[in-house]
XYZ file of N, CA and C in Angstrom:
678
model
N -3.593 69.331 -1.072
C -4.860 68.418 -2.181
C -5.728 68.439 -1.922
N -6.620 68.877 -3.125
C -8.639 69.008 -2.994
C -9.153 67.951 -2.702
N -10.578 68.387 -1.854
C -10.968 66.807 -1.304
C -11.957 66.556 -1.895
N -13.064 68.051 -3.372
C -13.292 68.052 -3.746
C -13.770 67.588 -5.063
N -13.519 66.736 -5.254
C -13.341 66.498 -7.484
C -13.066 68.124 -8.375
N -14.592 67.833 -8.036
C -15.607 69.740 -8.573
C -13.894 71.440 -8.112
N -13.947 70.996 -7.333
C -13.168 71.700 -6.633
C -10.989 72.041 -7.647
N -11.336 70.561 -7.806
C -9.897 70.515 -8.355
C -9.985 70.226 -9.729
N -11.572 70.095 -10.408
C -11.478 70.296 -11.584
C -11.671 70.934 -12.318
N -12.087 72.527 -11.023
C -11.958 73.922 -11.707
C -10.742 74.193 -11.762
N -10.001 74.002 -10.216
C -8.353 74.229 -10.453
C -7.945 73.431 -11.184
N -8.348 72.606 -12.349
C -7.823 72.266 -13.271
C -7.417 73.126 -15.181
N -9.350 73.856 -14.347
C -9.061 74.520 -15.562
C -9.244 75.630 -16.425
N -8.044 76.415 -15.351
C -7.908 77.884 -14.495
C -6.692 77.793 -15.888
N -6.116 79.086 -17.246
C -5.651 79.040 -16.977
C -4.320 79.258 -17.055
N -3.223 78.733 -17.379
C -2.038 77.990 -16.902
C -0.566 79.077 -17.316
N -0.616 79.337 -18.267
C -0.354 81.155 -18.692
C -0.477 81.982 -18.248
N 0.200 82.804 -17.980
C -0.030 84.250 -17.307
C -0.125 85.034 -18.761
N -0.268 86.300 -18.235
C -0.581 86.747 -19.050
C 0.713 88.727 -19.267
N 0.879 88.682 -18.220
C 2.282 89.676 -18.377
C 3.792 89.231 -18.282
N 4.695 89.683 -19.190
C 5.528 89.847 -19.269
C 6.395 88.585 -17.712
N 5.643 90.408 -16.164
C 6.316 89.982 -15.314
C 5.498 88.889 -14.430
N 4.728 88.181 -14.738
C 4.525 87.224 -13.689
C 4.674 85.971 -14.838
N 5.362 86.118 -15.895
C 6.189 84.446 -16.468
C 7.590 85.040 -15.354
N 7.942 86.438 -15.838
C 9.719 85.832 -14.733
C 9.457 85.477 -13.306
N 8.399 86.085 -12.741
C 7.909 85.005 -11.165
C 7.717 83.707 -11.437
N 6.980 82.810 -12.272
C 6.452 81.622 -12.438
C 7.762 81.189 -12.963
N 7.948 82.020 -13.030
C 10.252 80.615 -13.900
C 10.742 81.067 -12.497
N 10.913 82.428 -11.755
C 11.765 82.145 -10.777
C 11.378 81.317 -9.612
N 9.835 80.873 -9.217
C 9.645 79.831 -8.451
C 9.548 78.285 -8.686
N 9.407 78.584 -9.909
C 8.939 77.479 -10.756
C 11.504 76.297 -10.442
N 12.264 77.654 -10.594
C 13.469 77.646 -9.810
C 13.527 76.920 -9.285
N 13.092 78.149 -8.043
C 13.464 77.914 -6.645
C 12.955 76.856 -5.683
N 12.192 75.447 -6.633
C 11.227 74.113 -6.520
C 12.316 73.292 -7.265
N 13.854 73.705 -8.238
C 13.533 72.602 -8.387
C 14.849 72.136 -8.639
N 15.397 70.794 -9.144
C 16.136 69.845 -8.335
C 17.479 69.876 -9.408
N 17.225 70.185 -10.298
C 18.350 70.633 -11.385
C 17.810 71.422 -12.558
N 19.092 71.155 -13.791
C 18.244 72.193 -15.267
C 17.229 70.904 -15.837
N 17.562 69.654 -15.383
C 16.600 68.902 -15.971
C 15.153 69.111 -15.670
N 15.235 68.731 -14.859
C 14.123 69.456 -13.154
C 13.822 70.406 -14.517
N 14.118 71.212 -14.014
C 13.810 72.759 -14.389
C 13.608 72.981 -15.255
N 13.693 72.566 -16.680
C 13.220 72.526 -17.703
C 11.837 71.853 -18.511
N 11.454 70.163 -17.279
C 10.702 69.837 -17.052
C 9.350 70.777 -17.121
N 9.485 71.050 -15.883
C 9.116 72.260 -15.447
C 8.201 72.906 -15.936
N 8.714 73.354 -16.742
C 8.713 74.452 -17.661
C 8.611 75.016 -18.128
N 8.465 73.580 -19.102
C 7.574 72.885 -19.645
C 6.290 72.662 -19.789
N 6.252 72.441 -18.742
C 4.868 71.637 -17.801
C 3.825 72.899 -17.893
N 4.470 74.423 -16.672
C 3.868 75.151 -17.122
C 3.500 75.614 -18.356
N 3.855 75.630 -19.638
C 3.920 76.420 -20.384
C 4.972 77.902 -20.839
N 5.767 77.598 -19.754
C 7.019 78.720 -19.775
C 8.670 78.576 -20.611
N 8.871 79.694 -20.958
C 9.962 79.660 -21.567
C 11.394 79.041 -21.401
N 11.529 77.590 -22.220
C 12.545 77.571 -22.382
C 14.057 77.310 -23.226
N 13.779 78.403 -23.039
C 15.211 78.813 -24.098
C 16.173 78.940 -22.907
N 17.556 78.825 -24.128
C 19.208 79.050 -23.074
C 19.526 79.710 -22.678
N 18.862 80.925 -23.208
C 19.120 82.352 -22.369
C 18.231 82.100 -21.193
N 16.973 81.547 -20.839
C 15.884 81.517 -19.200
C 16.341 80.965 -18.339
N 17.689 79.599 -19.073
C 17.812 77.952 -18.802
C 18.615 78.983 -18.058
N 19.432 79.799 -18.644
C 21.361 80.319 -18.020
C 20.644 80.991 -16.390
N 19.608 81.723 -16.871
C 18.984 82.859 -15.936
C 18.903 82.586 -14.437
N 17.765 81.637 -14.762
C 17.693 80.473 -13.751
C 17.978 79.568 -13.276
N 19.262 79.456 -13.553
C 20.045 77.964 -13.053
C 20.856 78.492 -11.500
N 21.111 79.665 -11.670
C 21.811 80.202 -10.143
C 20.666 80.004 -9.182
N 19.308 80.086 -9.072
C 18.151 79.952 -8.528
C 17.812 78.909 -7.751
N 18.049 77.192 -8.702
C 18.412 76.423 -8.358
C 18.987 76.492 -7.022
N 17.874 75.504 -5.360
C 18.346 75.197 -4.264
C 19.978 74.183 -4.291
N 20.179 73.654 -5.525
C 21.261 73.331 -5.150
C 22.718 73.798 -5.665
N 22.642 74.980 -6.548
C 23.236 75.718 -7.815
C 23.353 77.326 -7.270
N 22.628 77.437 -6.667
C 22.195 78.788 -6.485
C 21.975 78.740 -4.628
N 20.945 79.995 -4.761
C 20.162 80.280 -3.186
C 18.900 78.860 -2.563
N 18.649 79.175 -1.328
C 18.140 78.698 -1.076
C 16.621 78.877 -1.052
N 15.583 76.816 -1.622
C 14.521 77.629 -2.130
C 13.269 78.455 -0.785
N 12.136 79.192 -1.438
C 11.324 79.770 -0.581
C 10.722 78.775 -0.129
N 10.153 78.569 0.826
C 9.184 77.966 1.259
C 8.414 79.216 2.465
N 6.661 79.104 2.246
C 6.071 79.594 2.043
C 4.917 78.867 2.766
N 4.676 77.610 2.435
C 4.033 76.533 3.653
C 4.921 74.958 3.342
N 3.886 73.766 3.953
C 4.256 72.631 4.290
C 4.688 72.640 3.109
N 5.376 71.612 2.287
C 5.084 70.505 1.129
C 3.866 69.658 1.200
N 3.092 70.006 0.424
C 2.112 68.319 0.754
C 2.706 66.713 0.344
N 2.261 66.093 1.429
C 2.523 64.488 1.341
C 2.093 64.160 -0.148
N 3.241 63.260 -0.686
C 2.965 62.392 -1.394
C 1.562 61.831 -1.553
N 1.811 61.493 -2.848
C 1.015 60.437 -2.433
C 0.852 58.754 -3.549
N 0.887 57.834 -2.677
C 0.529 57.079 -2.761
C 0.400 56.192 -4.339
N 0.537 56.198 -5.290
C 0.113 55.842 -6.368
C 0.717 54.355 -7.255
N -0.129 53.168 -7.620
C 0.411 52.399 -7.628
C 1.449 52.732 -9.387
N 2.790 52.673 -9.431
C 3.144 52.724 -11.586
C 2.818 51.544 -11.535
N 2.599 51.721 -13.406
C 3.222 50.492 -13.857
C 3.841 50.151 -14.537
N 4.437 49.598 -14.544
C 6.008 49.401 -15.711
C 6.360 48.839 -16.627
N 6.446 50.585 -17.915
C 6.158 50.306 -19.381
C 7.384 49.616 -19.901
N 6.755 48.437 -20.358
C 8.394 47.721 -21.060
C 9.080 48.773 -22.320
N 9.820 48.994 -22.078
C 9.883 49.808 -24.265
C 9.603 51.474 -24.003
N 9.435 51.905 -23.047
C 8.505 53.448 -22.779
C 9.503 53.234 -21.302
N 10.621 53.260 -21.794
C 11.326 54.244 -20.136
C 10.794 55.689 -20.002
N 11.020 57.101 -21.028
C 10.872 58.015 -20.636
C 9.583 58.887 -20.873
N 8.625 57.258 -20.530
C 7.043 57.875 -20.099
C 7.846 56.890 -18.691
N 7.675 56.156 -17.875
C 7.979 55.265 -16.660
C 8.274 56.826 -15.901
N 10.133 57.188 -15.893
C 10.441 58.399 -15.879
C 9.218 59.082 -15.366
N 8.720 60.242 -16.430
C 7.727 61.016 -15.967
C 6.753 60.466 -15.803
N 6.438 59.699 -15.230
C 5.631 59.006 -14.193
C 5.867 59.062 -13.419
N 7.021 58.332 -12.548
C 7.770 58.751 -11.541
C 8.130 60.237 -11.112
N 8.343 60.896 -11.743
C 8.609 62.164 -11.360
C 7.574 62.827 -11.887
N 6.268 62.691 -11.683
C 4.985 63.646 -11.381
C 4.414 62.970 -10.053
N 5.449 61.698 -9.546
C 4.144 60.830 -8.914
C 5.070 61.575 -8.026
N 5.321 61.423 -7.351
C 6.910 62.294 -6.481
C 7.233 63.951 -6.625
N 5.960 65.090 -7.383
C 6.029 65.710 -7.399
C 5.146 66.398 -6.228
N 5.430 67.430 -5.929
C 4.181 68.527 -4.605
C 3.768 69.100 -4.707
N 3.025 69.475 -5.762
C 1.955 69.615 -6.710
C 0.366 68.554 -6.564
N -0.308 68.759 -6.269
C -0.901 68.228 -6.396
C -2.358 67.816 -7.874
N -1.679 69.148 -8.380
C -2.953 68.347 -10.107
C -1.698 68.035 -10.399
N -0.326 67.393 -10.708
C 0.852 66.912 -11.160
C 0.517 64.980 -10.995
N 0.363 65.405 -9.274
C 0.244 64.126 -8.636
C -1.128 63.441 -9.794
N -1.749 64.024 -9.156
C -3.802 63.306 -9.817
C -3.272 63.710 -11.415
N -3.440 64.029 -12.052
C -3.108 63.449 -12.944
C -2.090 62.580 -14.107
N -1.089 62.336 -12.722
C 0.046 60.868 -12.968
C -1.043 59.583 -12.356
N -1.597 59.869 -11.437
C -2.037 58.831 -11.185
C -2.969 58.459 -12.000
N -4.147 59.404 -12.379
C -4.891 59.215 -14.289
C -4.726 58.160 -15.369
N -3.414 58.914 -15.655
C -2.222 57.852 -15.815
C -2.716 56.600 -16.235
N -2.583 57.034 -15.156
C -1.744 54.855 -14.918
C -2.985 54.320 -14.428
N -3.791 55.119 -14.236
C -4.751 54.237 -13.794
C -5.123 54.247 -15.378
N -5.271 54.636 -16.391
C -6.029 54.419 -17.844
C -5.010 53.203 -18.018
N -4.110 53.309 -18.347
C -2.312 52.732 -18.458
C -3.428 50.561 -18.162
N -3.492 50.861 -17.070
C -4.045 49.727 -15.923
C -5.427 49.346 -17.225
N -6.678 50.156 -17.979
C -7.587 50.217 -18.541
C -6.718 49.202 -20.228
N -5.945 49.704 -20.020
C -5.790 49.733 -21.258
C -4.634 48.275 -21.188
N -4.515 47.729 -20.143
C -3.010 46.739 -19.840
C -4.373 45.091 -19.501
N -5.470 45.649 -19.408
C -7.350 44.819 -19.530
C -7.345 44.805 -20.295
N -7.159 45.634 -21.992
C -8.239 45.807 -22.581
C -6.896 45.123 -23.376
N -5.280 44.431 -23.308
C -5.590 44.237 -24.309
C -4.932 42.355 -24.269
N -5.171 42.368 -23.181
C -5.712 40.690 -22.299
C -6.420 40.280 -22.309
N -7.772 41.122 -22.652
C -8.941 40.450 -23.216
C -8.499 40.349 -24.337
N -8.448 41.340 -25.038
C -7.689 40.769 -26.124
C -7.661 40.006 -27.076
N -6.667 39.084 -26.724
C -5.652 38.408 -26.283
C -6.317 37.108 -26.485
N -6.762 37.574 -25.393
C -8.092 35.788 -24.668
C -8.362 35.553 -25.438
N -9.555 36.712 -25.475
C -10.790 37.121 -26.915
C -10.652 36.318 -28.737
N -9.221 36.386 -28.995
C -8.555 35.728 -29.832
C -8.277 34.792 -30.132
N -7.469 34.291 -28.857
C -7.750 32.991 -28.237
C -8.315 31.745 -28.018
N -9.779 32.362 -28.034
C -10.408 32.115 -28.002
C -11.383 30.890 -29.583
N -11.311 32.264 -30.155
C -11.732 32.709 -31.286
C -11.257 31.844 -32.336
N -9.586 31.751 -31.971
C -8.866 30.406 -33.015
C -9.541 29.313 -32.345
N -9.624 29.093 -31.145
C -9.397 27.356 -30.665
C -11.314 26.915 -31.105
N -12.657 27.926 -31.497
C -13.421 27.305 -31.202
C -14.008 27.228 -33.610
N -12.508 27.978 -33.831
C -12.142 26.957 -35.630
C -11.657 26.091 -35.313
N -10.770 26.082 -34.509
C -10.322 24.872 -34.995
C -11.367 23.845 -34.488
N -12.132 23.678 -33.352
C -13.537 23.285 -32.997
C -14.353 22.843 -34.750
N -15.116 24.174 -34.550
C -16.159 23.355 -36.494
C -14.798 22.725 -36.894
N -13.383 23.351 -38.027
C -12.834 22.897 -38.295
C -13.089 20.759 -38.277
N -12.471 20.173 -36.886
C -12.562 19.567 -36.907
C -14.095 18.348 -37.075
N -15.650 19.554 -36.215
C -16.115 18.416 -36.150
C -16.674 18.190 -37.172
N -16.580 19.614 -38.733
C -16.704 19.187 -39.871
C -16.462 18.401 -40.636
N -14.620 17.559 -40.055
C -13.889 16.586 -41.269
C -14.498 15.841 -40.732
N -14.632 15.005 -39.112
C -15.611 14.375 -38.798
C -17.401 14.182 -39.316
N -17.523 14.840 -39.162
C -18.750 14.814 -39.949
C -18.630 14.299 -41.838
N -18.201 14.442 -42.399
C -17.849 14.118 -43.633
C -17.159 13.281 -43.384
N -16.683 12.605 -42.795
C -16.346 11.153 -42.543
C -16.990 9.996 -42.374
N -18.302 10.511 -40.947
C -18.816 10.253 -40.410
C -20.298 9.191 -42.228
N -19.820 10.433 -42.295
C -21.108 10.122 -43.921
C -19.650 9.736 -44.942
N -19.313 9.746 -45.039
C -18.244 8.463 -45.838
C -18.496 6.805 -45.417
N -18.116 6.992 -44.093
C -18.866 5.317 -43.936
C -19.833 4.917 -44.238
N -21.541 6.114 -44.159
C -22.485 5.155 -44.278
C -22.796 5.165 -45.525
N -21.825 5.077 -45.683
C -22.174 5.718 -47.876
C -21.521 3.690 -48.147
N -20.469 4.192 -47.632
C -19.328 2.376 -48.023
C -20.440 1.421 -46.842
N -21.146 2.019 -45.974
C -21.730 0.508 -45.295
C -22.885 -0.326 -46.455
N -24.036 1.583 -46.599
C -24.811 0.991 -47.663
C -24.654 -0.124 -48.545
N -23.416 0.949 -49.549
C -23.065 0.314 -50.868
C -22.517 -1.660 -50.413
N -22.289 -1.775 -49.089
C -21.822 -2.668 -49.214
C -23.632 -3.850 -49.357
N -23.980 -3.007 -48.196
C -25.860 -3.883 -47.819
C -26.347 -4.108 -48.803
N -26.127 -3.346 -50.102
C -27.033 -3.653 -51.158
C -26.514 -4.545 -52.541
N -24.980 -4.742 -51.716
C -23.677 -5.824 -53.182
C -24.279 -6.877 -52.077
N -24.969 -6.844 -50.831
C -24.278 -8.385 -50.447
C -26.052 -8.773 -50.108
N -26.714 -8.548 -50.901
C -28.969 -8.487 -51.343
C -29.109 -8.543 -52.491
N -28.554 -8.363 -53.809
C -27.896 -8.885 -55.178
C -28.624 -10.333 -55.484
N -28.811 -10.726 -56.001
C -30.032 -12.280 -56.113
C -27.807 -12.382 -57.029
N -28.130 -13.754 -56.648
C -26.740 -14.682 -57.083
C -26.996 -14.956 -58.927
N -28.355 -15.606 -59.231
C -28.620 -15.808 -60.092
C -29.156 -15.080 -61.149
N -27.946 -14.862 -62.098
C -27.721 -13.781 -63.061
C -29.440 -14.548 -64.105
N -29.964 -13.643 -64.359
C -32.421 -13.326 -65.448
C -31.193 -13.066 -66.363
N -31.907 -14.256 -67.578
C -31.684 -13.659 -69.021
C -32.271 -12.656 -69.132
N -32.119 -12.306 -70.492
C -32.895 -11.180 -71.114
C -33.854 -11.614 -71.813
N -35.388 -10.790 -71.794
C -36.219 -11.396 -72.495
C -37.520 -12.039 -71.735
N -37.717 -12.782 -70.616
C -37.635 -13.704 -70.082
C -37.628 -13.545 -68.424
N -36.746 -12.869 -68.068
C -37.081 -12.428 -67.010
C -36.369 -13.559 -66.083
N -36.295 -14.470 -66.191
C -36.145 -15.772 -65.762
C -34.654 -16.565 -65.906
N -33.838 -16.439 -64.711
C -32.421 -16.963 -64.148
C -33.022 -18.779 -64.971
N -30.861 -18.703 -64.814
C -30.934 -20.015 -65.576
C -31.150 -21.060 -65.693
N -30.849 -21.039 -63.460
C -31.737 -22.459 -63.256
C -32.734 -22.771 -63.584
N -34.017 -21.319 -63.119
C -35.000 -21.345 -63.566
C -34.794 -22.436 -65.288
N -35.355 -21.782 -66.133
C -34.934 -22.330 -67.240
C -34.132 -23.783 -67.583
N -33.565 -24.113 -66.876
C -33.026 -25.634 -67.184
C -34.090 -26.128 -66.395
N -34.408 -25.514 -65.301
C -35.779 -26.723 -64.656
C -36.596 -26.824 -65.443
N -37.549 -25.613 -66.553
C -38.685 -25.246 -67.207
C -38.133 -26.503 -68.236
N -36.978 -26.683 -68.613
C -36.598 -27.841 -69.785
C -36.436 -29.105 -70.005
N -36.164 -29.383 -67.912
C -36.076 -30.238 -67.630
C -37.401 -31.304 -67.902
N -38.654 -30.046 -66.679
C -40.820 -30.924 -66.663
C -40.524 -30.589 -67.604
N -40.306 -30.363 -69.245
C -41.359 -29.995 -70.610
C -40.636 -31.709 -71.166
N -39.580 -31.770 -70.897
C -39.502 -32.935 -71.424
C -39.682 -34.719 -70.844
N -39.579 -34.638 -69.593
C -40.483 -35.328 -68.188
C -41.937 -34.850 -68.835
N -42.110 -34.390 -69.705
C -43.651 -34.292 -69.722
C -43.981 -34.410 -71.884
N -42.785 -34.903 -72.207
C -43.264 -34.793 -74.170
C -43.370 -33.596 -74.098
N -42.825 -32.490 -74.005
C -42.625 -31.431 -74.442
C -41.709 -30.906 -75.381
N -41.989 -30.779 -76.798
C -40.760 -30.534 -77.109
C -39.627 -29.237 -77.109
N -38.932 -29.714 -76.564
C -38.587 -28.238 -76.014
C -36.296 -27.918 -76.756
N -36.252 -27.451 -76.988
C -34.612 -27.001 -77.079
C -33.855 -26.674 -76.198
N -32.683 -27.357 -76.164
C -31.281 -27.446 -75.431
C -30.903 -26.122 -74.665
N -31.288 -25.405 -75.450
C -30.582 -23.654 -75.497
C -31.608 -22.466 -76.727
N -31.092 -21.250 -75.833
C -31.862 -20.589 -76.601
C -33.322 -20.548 -75.685
N -34.740 -19.388 -76.709
C -35.010 -19.245 -75.597
C -36.370 -20.241 -74.723
N -36.874 -20.435 -74.332
C -38.417 -21.398 -73.497
C -39.126 -20.467 -74.433
N -40.375 -21.392 -75.225
C -41.033 -20.755 -75.462
C -42.508 -20.261 -74.161
N -43.104 -19.586 -74.796
C -43.501 -19.119 -73.715
C -45.197 -19.628 -72.961
N -44.930 -20.606 -73.603
C -46.239 -21.322 -74.022
C -45.882 -22.995 -72.675
N -45.137 -22.713 -72.682
C -44.350 -24.519 -72.008
C -44.292 -23.193 -70.667
N -43.503 -22.177 -70.680
C -43.024 -21.332 -69.088
C -44.738 -21.601 -68.904
N -46.022 -21.967 -69.106
C -46.468 -20.288 -68.346
C -47.528 -22.001 -68.338
N -47.572 -23.421 -69.013
C -47.540 -24.874 -67.841
C -47.003 -24.911 -67.081
N -45.632 -24.614 -67.791
C -44.985 -24.657 -65.918
C -45.207 -23.906 -64.818
N -45.732 -23.080 -64.899
C -45.940 -22.239 -63.610
C -47.801 -22.746 -62.876
N -48.132 -23.465 -63.877
C -49.684 -23.830 -63.655
C -49.577 -25.416 -62.791
N -48.878 -25.415 -63.914
C -48.119 -27.157 -63.107
C -47.702 -26.990 -61.618
N -46.771 -26.369 -61.615
C -46.417 -25.720 -59.952
C -47.002 -24.756 -58.812
N -47.810 -24.144 -59.487
C -48.764 -23.354 -58.234
C -49.197 -24.262 -57.961
N -50.596 -25.187 -58.882
C -52.059 -25.897 -58.937
C -51.786 -26.540 -56.887
N -50.483 -27.054 -56.942
C -50.406 -27.829 -55.705
C -50.265 -26.555 -54.028
N -50.244 -25.737 -55.055
C -50.062 -24.285 -54.151
C -51.533 -23.946 -53.320
N -52.172 -24.555 -54.536
C -53.362 -23.601 -54.237
C -54.352 -24.377 -53.242
N -53.943 -25.730 -53.799
C -55.258 -26.505 -53.585
C -54.480 -26.573 -51.705
N -53.095 -26.736 -51.885
C -52.754 -26.578 -50.065
C -53.563 -25.632 -49.557
N -53.202 -24.930 -49.701
C -53.895 -22.933 -49.543
C -55.772 -23.857 -49.180
């Protein structure tokens, strides 16, 4: 296992495809010696960019330890990295591939599985954050709508109250056209005029001079008192 990430990155940047047919054959045989079964061999060859055609697989099958020769081991197998694996709903092939890569003896494969697992964890976190923000936005819209409806109802209530006050403050006596006086005031003027020997009709308009005389007679005591 690499302890320096720069060395690991340099190792991953090395070309994986051999340049000669002898190297291709040697890599395929070495891969077969470390395979568990035909399916595992096919995955390994595909990951390394080696041929996976039926003829090649038929030639390499006897080299698999469980079906042919004993694997040749020159160095102890490295310890497996304990990488938390995220279960993916509806993606069983991907999960199986991650399980296989996590337990792989090659450090580069295990490291790549660890990076993919970390990326999947980030993706799950982003999905949760998106859902949380969407729910928050929806709640804010509901609050804004409720606040707007409340303000509209309050405005309607203020309008109704204002209309009620205007109706209550209106005078009860109706003004007659032309003179600007109520019927009660005109009746009082007629009574005063008759009591003071003034000729005035029982109905219709009261002459202006009689109205002025009535106003003068009723305003004089106020000025004297003042």
